[in-house]
PDB file of C-alpha atoms in Angstrom:
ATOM      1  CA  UNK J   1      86.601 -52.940 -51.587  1.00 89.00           C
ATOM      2  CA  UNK J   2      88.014 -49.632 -51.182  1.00 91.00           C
ATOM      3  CA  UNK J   3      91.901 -48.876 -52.438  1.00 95.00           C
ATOM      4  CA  UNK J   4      94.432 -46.196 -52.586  1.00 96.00           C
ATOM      5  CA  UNK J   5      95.699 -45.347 -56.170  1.00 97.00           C
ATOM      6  CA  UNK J   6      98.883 -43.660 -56.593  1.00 97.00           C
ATOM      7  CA  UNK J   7      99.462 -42.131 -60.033  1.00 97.00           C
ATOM      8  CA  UNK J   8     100.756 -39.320 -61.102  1.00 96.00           C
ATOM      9  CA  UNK J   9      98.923 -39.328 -64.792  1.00 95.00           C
ATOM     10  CA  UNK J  10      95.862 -37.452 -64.133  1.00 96.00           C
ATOM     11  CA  UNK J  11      94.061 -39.148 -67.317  1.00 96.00           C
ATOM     12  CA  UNK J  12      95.054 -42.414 -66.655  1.00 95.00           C
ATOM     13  CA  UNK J  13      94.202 -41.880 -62.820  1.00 96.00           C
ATOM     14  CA  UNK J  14      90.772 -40.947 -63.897  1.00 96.00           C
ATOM     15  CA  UNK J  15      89.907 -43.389 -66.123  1.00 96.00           C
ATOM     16  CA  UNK J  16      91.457 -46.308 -63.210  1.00 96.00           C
ATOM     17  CA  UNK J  17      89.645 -44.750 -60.734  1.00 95.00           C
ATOM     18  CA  UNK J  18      86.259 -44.563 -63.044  1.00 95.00           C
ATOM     19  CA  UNK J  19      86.498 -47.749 -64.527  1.00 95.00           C
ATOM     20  CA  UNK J  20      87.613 -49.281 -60.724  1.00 95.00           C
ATOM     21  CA  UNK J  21      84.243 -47.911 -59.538  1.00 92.00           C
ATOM     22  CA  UNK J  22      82.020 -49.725 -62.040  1.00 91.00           C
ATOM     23  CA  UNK J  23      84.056 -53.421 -61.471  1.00 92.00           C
ATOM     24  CA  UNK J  24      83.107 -52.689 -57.488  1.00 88.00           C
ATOM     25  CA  UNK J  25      86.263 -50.771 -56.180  1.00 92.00           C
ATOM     26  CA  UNK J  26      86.271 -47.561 -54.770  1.00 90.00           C
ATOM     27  CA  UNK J  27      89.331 -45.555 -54.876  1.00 93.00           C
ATOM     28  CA  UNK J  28      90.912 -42.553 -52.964  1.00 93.00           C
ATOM     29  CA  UNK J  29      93.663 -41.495 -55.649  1.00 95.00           C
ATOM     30  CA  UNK J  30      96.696 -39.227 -54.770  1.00 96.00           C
ATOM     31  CA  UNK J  31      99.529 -38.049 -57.388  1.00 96.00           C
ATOM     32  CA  UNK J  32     102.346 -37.785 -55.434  1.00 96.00           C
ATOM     33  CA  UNK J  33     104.887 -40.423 -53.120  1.00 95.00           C
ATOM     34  CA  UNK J  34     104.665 -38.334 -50.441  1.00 95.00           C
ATOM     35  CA  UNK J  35     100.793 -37.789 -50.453  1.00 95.00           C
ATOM     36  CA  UNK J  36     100.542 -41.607 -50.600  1.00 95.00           C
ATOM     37  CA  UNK J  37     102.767 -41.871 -47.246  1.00 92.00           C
ATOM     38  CA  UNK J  38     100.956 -39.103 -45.702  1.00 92.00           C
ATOM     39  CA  UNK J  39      97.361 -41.164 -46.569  1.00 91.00           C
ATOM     40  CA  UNK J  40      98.759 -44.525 -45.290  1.00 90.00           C
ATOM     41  CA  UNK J  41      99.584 -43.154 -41.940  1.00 88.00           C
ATOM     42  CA  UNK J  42      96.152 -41.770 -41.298  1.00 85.00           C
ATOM     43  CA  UNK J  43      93.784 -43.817 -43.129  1.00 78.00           C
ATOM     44  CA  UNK J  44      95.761 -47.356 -43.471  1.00 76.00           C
ATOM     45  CA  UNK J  45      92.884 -49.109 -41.341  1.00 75.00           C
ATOM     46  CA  UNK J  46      90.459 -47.679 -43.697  1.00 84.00           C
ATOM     47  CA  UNK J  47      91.905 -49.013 -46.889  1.00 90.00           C
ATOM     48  CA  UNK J  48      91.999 -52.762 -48.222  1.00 92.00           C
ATOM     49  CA  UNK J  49      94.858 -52.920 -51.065  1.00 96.00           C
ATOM     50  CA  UNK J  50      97.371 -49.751 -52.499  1.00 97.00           C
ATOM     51  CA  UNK J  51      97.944 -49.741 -56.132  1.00 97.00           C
ATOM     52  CA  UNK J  52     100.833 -47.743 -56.635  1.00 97.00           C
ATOM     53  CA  UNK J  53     102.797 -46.598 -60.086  1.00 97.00           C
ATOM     54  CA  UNK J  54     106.748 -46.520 -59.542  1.00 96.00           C
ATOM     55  CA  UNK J  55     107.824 -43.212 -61.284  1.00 93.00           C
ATOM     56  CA  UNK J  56     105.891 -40.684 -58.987  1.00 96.00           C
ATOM     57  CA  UNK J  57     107.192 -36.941 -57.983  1.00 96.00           C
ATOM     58  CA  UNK J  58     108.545 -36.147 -54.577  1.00 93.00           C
ATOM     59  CA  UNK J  59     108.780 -39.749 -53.432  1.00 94.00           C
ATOM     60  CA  UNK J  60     109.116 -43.043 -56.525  1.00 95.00           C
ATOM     61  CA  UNK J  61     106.773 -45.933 -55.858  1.00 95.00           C
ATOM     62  CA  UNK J  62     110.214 -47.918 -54.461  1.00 95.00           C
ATOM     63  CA  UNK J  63     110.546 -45.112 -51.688  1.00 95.00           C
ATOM     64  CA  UNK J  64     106.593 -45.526 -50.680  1.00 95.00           C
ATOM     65  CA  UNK J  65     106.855 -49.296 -50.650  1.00 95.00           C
ATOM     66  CA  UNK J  66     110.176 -49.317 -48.535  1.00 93.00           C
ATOM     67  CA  UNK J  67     108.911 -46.635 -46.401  1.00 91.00           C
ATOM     68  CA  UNK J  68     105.463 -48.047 -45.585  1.00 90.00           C
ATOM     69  CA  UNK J  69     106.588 -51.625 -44.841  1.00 92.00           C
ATOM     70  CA  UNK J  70     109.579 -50.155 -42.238  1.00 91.00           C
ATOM     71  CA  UNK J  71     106.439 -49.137 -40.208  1.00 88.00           C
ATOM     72  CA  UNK J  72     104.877 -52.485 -40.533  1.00 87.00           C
ATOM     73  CA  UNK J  73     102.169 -51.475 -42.389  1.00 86.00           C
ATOM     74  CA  UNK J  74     100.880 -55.133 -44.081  1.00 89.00           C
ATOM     75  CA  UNK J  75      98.202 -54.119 -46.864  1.00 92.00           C
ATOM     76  CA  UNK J  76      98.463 -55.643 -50.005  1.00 95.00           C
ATOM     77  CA  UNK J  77     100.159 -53.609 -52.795  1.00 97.00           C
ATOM     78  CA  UNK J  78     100.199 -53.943 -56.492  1.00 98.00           C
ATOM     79  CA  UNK J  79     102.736 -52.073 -58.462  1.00 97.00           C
ATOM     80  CA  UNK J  80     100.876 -50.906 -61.803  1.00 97.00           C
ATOM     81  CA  UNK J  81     103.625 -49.209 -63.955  1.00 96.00           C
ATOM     82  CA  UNK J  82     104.921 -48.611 -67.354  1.00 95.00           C
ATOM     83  CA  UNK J  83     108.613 -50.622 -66.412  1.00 95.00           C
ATOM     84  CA  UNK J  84     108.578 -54.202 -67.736  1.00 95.00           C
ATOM     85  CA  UNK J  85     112.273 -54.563 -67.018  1.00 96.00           C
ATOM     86  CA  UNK J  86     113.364 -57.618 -64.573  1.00 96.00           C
ATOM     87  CA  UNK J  87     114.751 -55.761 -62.803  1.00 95.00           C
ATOM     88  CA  UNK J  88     112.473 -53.357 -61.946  1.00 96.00           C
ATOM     89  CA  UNK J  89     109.958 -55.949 -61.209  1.00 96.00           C
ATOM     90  CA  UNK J  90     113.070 -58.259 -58.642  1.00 96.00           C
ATOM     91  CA  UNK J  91     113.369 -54.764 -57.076  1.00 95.00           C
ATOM     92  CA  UNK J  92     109.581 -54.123 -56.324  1.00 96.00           C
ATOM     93  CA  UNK J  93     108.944 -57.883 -55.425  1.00 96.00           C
ATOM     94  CA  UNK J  94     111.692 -57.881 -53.042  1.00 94.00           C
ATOM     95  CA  UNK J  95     110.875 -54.622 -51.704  1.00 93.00           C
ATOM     96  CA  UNK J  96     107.493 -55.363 -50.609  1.00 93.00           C
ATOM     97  CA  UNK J  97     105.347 -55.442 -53.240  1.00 96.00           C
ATOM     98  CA  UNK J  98     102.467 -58.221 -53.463  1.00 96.00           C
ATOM     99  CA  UNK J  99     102.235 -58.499 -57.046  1.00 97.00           C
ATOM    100  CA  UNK J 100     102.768 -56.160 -60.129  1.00 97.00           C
ATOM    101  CA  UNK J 101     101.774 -55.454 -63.773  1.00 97.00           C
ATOM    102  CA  UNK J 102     102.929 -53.492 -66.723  1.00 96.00           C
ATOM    103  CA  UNK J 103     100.561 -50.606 -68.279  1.00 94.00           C
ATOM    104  CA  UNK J 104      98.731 -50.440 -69.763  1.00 91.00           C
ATOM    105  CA  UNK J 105      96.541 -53.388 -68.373  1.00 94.00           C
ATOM    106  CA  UNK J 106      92.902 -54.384 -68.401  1.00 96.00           C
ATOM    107  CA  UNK J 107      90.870 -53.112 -65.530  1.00 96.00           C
ATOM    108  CA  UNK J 108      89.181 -56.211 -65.279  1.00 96.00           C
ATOM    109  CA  UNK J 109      92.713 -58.192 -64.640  1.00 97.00           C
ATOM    110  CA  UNK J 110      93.677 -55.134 -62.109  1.00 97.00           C
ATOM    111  CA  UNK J 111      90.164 -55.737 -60.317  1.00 96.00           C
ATOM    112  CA  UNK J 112      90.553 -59.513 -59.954  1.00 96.00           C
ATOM    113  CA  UNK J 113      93.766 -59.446 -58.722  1.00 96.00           C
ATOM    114  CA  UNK J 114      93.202 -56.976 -56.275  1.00 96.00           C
ATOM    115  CA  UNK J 115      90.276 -59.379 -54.901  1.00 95.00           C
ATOM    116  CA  UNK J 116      93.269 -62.302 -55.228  1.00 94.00           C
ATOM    117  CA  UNK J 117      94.833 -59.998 -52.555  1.00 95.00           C
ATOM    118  CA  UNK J 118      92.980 -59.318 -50.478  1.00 93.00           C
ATOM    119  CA  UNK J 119      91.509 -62.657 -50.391  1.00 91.00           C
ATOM    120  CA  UNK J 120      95.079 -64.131 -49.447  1.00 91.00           C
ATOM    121  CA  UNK J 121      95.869 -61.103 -47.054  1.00 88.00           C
ATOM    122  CA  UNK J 122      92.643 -62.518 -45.302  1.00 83.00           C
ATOM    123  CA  UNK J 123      93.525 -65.959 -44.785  1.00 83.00           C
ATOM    124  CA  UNK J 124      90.833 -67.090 -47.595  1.00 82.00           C
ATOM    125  CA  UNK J 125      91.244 -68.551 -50.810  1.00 78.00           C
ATOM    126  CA  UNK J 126      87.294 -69.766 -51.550  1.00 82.00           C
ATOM    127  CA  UNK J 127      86.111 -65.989 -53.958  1.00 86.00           C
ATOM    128  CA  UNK J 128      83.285 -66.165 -52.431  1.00 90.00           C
ATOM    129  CA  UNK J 129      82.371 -64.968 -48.385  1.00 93.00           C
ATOM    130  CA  UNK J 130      79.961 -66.877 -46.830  1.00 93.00           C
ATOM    131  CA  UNK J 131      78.002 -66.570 -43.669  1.00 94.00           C
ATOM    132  CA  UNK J 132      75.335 -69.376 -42.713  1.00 93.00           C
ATOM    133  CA  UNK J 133      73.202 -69.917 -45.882  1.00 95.00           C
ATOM    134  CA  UNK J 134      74.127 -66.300 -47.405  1.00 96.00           C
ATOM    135  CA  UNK J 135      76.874 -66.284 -50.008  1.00 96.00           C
ATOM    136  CA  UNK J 136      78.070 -63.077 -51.416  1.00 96.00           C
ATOM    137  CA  UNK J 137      80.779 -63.367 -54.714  1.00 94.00           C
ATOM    138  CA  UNK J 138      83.261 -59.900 -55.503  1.00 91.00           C
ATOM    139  CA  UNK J 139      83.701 -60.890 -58.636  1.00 89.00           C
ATOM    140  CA  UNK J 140      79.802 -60.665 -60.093  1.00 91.00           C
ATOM    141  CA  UNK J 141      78.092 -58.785 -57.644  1.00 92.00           C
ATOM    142  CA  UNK J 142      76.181 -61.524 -56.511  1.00 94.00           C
ATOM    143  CA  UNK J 143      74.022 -62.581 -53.296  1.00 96.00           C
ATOM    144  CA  UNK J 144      72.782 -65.938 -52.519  1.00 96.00           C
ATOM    145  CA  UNK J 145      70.312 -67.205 -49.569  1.00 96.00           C
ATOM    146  CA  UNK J 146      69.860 -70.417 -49.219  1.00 95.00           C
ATOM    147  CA  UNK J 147      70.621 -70.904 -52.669  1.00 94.00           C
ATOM    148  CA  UNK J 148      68.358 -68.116 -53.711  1.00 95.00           C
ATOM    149  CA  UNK J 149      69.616 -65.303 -55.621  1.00 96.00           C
ATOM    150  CA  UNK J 150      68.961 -61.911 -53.388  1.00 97.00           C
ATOM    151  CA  UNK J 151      68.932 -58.576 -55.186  1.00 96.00           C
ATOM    152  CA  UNK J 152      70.491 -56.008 -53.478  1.00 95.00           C
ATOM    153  CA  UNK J 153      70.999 -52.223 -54.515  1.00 94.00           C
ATOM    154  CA  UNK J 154      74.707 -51.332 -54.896  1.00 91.00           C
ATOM    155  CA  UNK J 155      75.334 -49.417 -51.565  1.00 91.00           C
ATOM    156  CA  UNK J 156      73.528 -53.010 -49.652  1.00 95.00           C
ATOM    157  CA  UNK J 157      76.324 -54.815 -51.370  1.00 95.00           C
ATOM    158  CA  UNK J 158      79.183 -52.924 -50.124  1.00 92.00           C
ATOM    159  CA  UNK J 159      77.947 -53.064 -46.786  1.00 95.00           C
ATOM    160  CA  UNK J 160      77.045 -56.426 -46.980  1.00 96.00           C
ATOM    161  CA  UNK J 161      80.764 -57.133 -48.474  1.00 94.00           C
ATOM    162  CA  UNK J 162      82.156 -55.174 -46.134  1.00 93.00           C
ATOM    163  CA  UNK J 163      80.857 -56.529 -43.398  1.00 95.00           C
ATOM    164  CA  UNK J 164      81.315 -60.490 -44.141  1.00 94.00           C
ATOM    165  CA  UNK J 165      85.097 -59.344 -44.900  1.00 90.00           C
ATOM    166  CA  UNK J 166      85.323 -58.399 -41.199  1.00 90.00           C
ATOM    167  CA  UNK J 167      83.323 -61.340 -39.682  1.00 92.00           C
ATOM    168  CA  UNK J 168      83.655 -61.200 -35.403  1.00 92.00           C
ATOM    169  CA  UNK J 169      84.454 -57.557 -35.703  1.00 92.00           C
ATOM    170  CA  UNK J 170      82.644 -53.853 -34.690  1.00 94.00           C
ATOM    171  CA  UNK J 171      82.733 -51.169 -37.276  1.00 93.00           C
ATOM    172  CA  UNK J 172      81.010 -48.001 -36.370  1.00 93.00           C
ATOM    173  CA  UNK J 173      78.775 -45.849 -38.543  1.00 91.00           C
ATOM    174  CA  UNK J 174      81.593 -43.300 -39.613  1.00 88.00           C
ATOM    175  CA  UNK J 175      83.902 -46.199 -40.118  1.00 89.00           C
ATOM    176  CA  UNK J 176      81.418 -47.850 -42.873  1.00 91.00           C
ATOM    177  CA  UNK J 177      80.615 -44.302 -44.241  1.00 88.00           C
ATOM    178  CA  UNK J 178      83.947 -43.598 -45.120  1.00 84.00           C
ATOM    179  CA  UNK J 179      84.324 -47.146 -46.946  1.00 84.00           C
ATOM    180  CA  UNK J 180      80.828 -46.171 -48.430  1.00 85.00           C
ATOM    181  CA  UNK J 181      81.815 -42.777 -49.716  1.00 82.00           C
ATOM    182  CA  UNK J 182      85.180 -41.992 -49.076  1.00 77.00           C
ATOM    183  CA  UNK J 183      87.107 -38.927 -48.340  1.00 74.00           C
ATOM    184  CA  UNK J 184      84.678 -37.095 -50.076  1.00 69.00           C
ATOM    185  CA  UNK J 185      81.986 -37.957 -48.098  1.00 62.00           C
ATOM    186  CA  UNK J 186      78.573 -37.209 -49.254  1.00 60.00           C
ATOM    187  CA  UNK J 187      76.765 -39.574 -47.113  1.00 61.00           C
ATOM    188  CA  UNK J 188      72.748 -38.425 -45.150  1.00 67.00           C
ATOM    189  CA  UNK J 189      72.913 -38.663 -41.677  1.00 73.00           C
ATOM    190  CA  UNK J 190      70.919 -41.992 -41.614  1.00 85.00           C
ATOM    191  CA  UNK J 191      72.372 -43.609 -44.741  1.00 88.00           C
ATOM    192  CA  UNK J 192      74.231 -46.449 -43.029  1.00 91.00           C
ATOM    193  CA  UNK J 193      71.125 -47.184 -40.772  1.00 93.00           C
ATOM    194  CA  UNK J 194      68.742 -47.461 -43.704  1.00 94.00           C
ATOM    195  CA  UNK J 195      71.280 -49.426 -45.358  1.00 95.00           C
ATOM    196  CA  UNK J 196      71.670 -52.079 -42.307  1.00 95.00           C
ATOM    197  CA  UNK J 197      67.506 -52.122 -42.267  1.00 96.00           C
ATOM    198  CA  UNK J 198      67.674 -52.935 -45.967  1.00 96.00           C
ATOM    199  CA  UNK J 199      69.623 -55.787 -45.163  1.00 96.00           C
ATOM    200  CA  UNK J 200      68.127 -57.416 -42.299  1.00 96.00           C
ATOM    201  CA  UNK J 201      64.840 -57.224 -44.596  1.00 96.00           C
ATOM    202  CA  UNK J 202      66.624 -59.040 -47.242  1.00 96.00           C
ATOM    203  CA  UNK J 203      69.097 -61.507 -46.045  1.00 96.00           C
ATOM    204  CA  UNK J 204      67.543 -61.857 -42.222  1.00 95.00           C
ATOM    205  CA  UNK J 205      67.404 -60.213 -38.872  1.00 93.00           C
ATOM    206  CA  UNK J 206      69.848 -61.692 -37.919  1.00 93.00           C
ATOM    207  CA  UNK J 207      72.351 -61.235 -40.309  1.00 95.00           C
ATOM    208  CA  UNK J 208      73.893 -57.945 -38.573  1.00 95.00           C
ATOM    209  CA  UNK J 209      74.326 -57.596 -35.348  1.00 95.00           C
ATOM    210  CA  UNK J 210      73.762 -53.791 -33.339  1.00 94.00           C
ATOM    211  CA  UNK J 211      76.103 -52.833 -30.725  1.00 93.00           C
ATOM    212  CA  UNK J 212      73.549 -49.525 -29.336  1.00 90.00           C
ATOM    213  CA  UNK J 213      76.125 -46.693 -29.658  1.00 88.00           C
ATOM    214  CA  UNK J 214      79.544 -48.407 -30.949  1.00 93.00           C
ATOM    215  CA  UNK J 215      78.227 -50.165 -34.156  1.00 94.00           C
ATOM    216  CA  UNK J 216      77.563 -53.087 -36.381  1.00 96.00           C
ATOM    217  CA  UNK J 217      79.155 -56.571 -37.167  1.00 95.00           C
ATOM    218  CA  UNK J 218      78.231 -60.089 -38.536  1.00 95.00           C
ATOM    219  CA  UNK J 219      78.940 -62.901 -35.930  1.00 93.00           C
ATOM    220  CA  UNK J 220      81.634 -65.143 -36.746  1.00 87.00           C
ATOM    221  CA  UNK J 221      80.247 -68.555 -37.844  1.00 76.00           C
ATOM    222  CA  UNK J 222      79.885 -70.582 -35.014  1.00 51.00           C
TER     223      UNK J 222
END
């Protein structure tokens, strides 16, 4: 899962972002309102939930939220801020926001409910993604073939993950690289491809599917 983290704190940012990254989410972090508006409009497709503080310079988290949705944008949004007022919460509910919670709050929590989200923003509510006999869980980094635990190195996981949370749909290379590594990049040349072969090895060859020269997807279950 990859999300956008707006916060201005640059120690608490770190430490989200850091302790995000070892539950299983990756995070491209901004510190501003207006850097988070300027992300969403050219990487929205890219990114899976936004977890976004209220008090932020140039642009509050109220401003982002109100902003984003008057351009239809739909992904899932958790407020994470230091106001435990009513009121503040009514006012980010109603203005968008998908759920919220007060700092400071356990990273664990913040992880599982961003899964919640995106689960629901998918149309699922089983945790775990399932594909034939493979079953793949968020929440414990887990892979199953027919009932057979599969190990799988952490970069197989993602793409794995990634994958089964787009069933019936083509991702190209850069488009799973930049999940994989972000805006930082980072990635060798044939890292998704030795990735995919990885896979097939493990969970099947026919697990992922090769469109020569526009990408990869996982068949919808038939």
């Amino acid at each position: 899962m990859r999300v956008l983290l707006v916060e201005d704190d640059k120690p608490l940012g770190s430490a989200v972002c850091e302790g995000l990254a070892d539950l299983g989410v990756r995070c491209e972090w901004v510190l501003d309102g207006e850097a988070a508006e300027t992300a969403l409009a050219t990487d929205a497709a890219g990114i899976d939930a936004v977890v976004l503080d209220l008090g932020l310079p140039r642009r509050s988290g109220l401003e982002v939220l109100a902003s984003v949705r008057s351009r239809g944008v739909v992904l899932p949004v958790l407020i994470l801020t230091a106001r435990d007022a009513a009121e503040d919460i009514v006012a980010a509910l109603d203005a968008g926001a998908d759920d919220y919670l007060v700092k400071p709050a356990d990273l664990r929590e913040i992880a599982a409910r961003l899964r919640a989200l995106v689960r629901r923003a998918a149309g699922r509510a089983a945790p775990r993604l399932a594909w034939r006999d493979i079953e793949l869980e968020p929440s414990s980094r887990k892979v199953w073939k027919g009932g057979e635990s599969i190990e799988l190195s952490g970069r197989e996981f993602e793409v794995a993950e990634l994958l089964l949370r787009h069933t019936g749909v083509v991702l190209s290379r850069s488009q799973i690289e930049q999940r994989l590594y972000g805006w930082d990049g980072g990635a060798e040349s044939n890292a998704v491809e030795v990735h995919i072969h990885h896979l097939r090895r493990k969970l099947g060859a026919d697990f992922i599917r090769t469109l020569r020269g526009i990408g990869y997807m996982v068949e919808r279950n038939g």
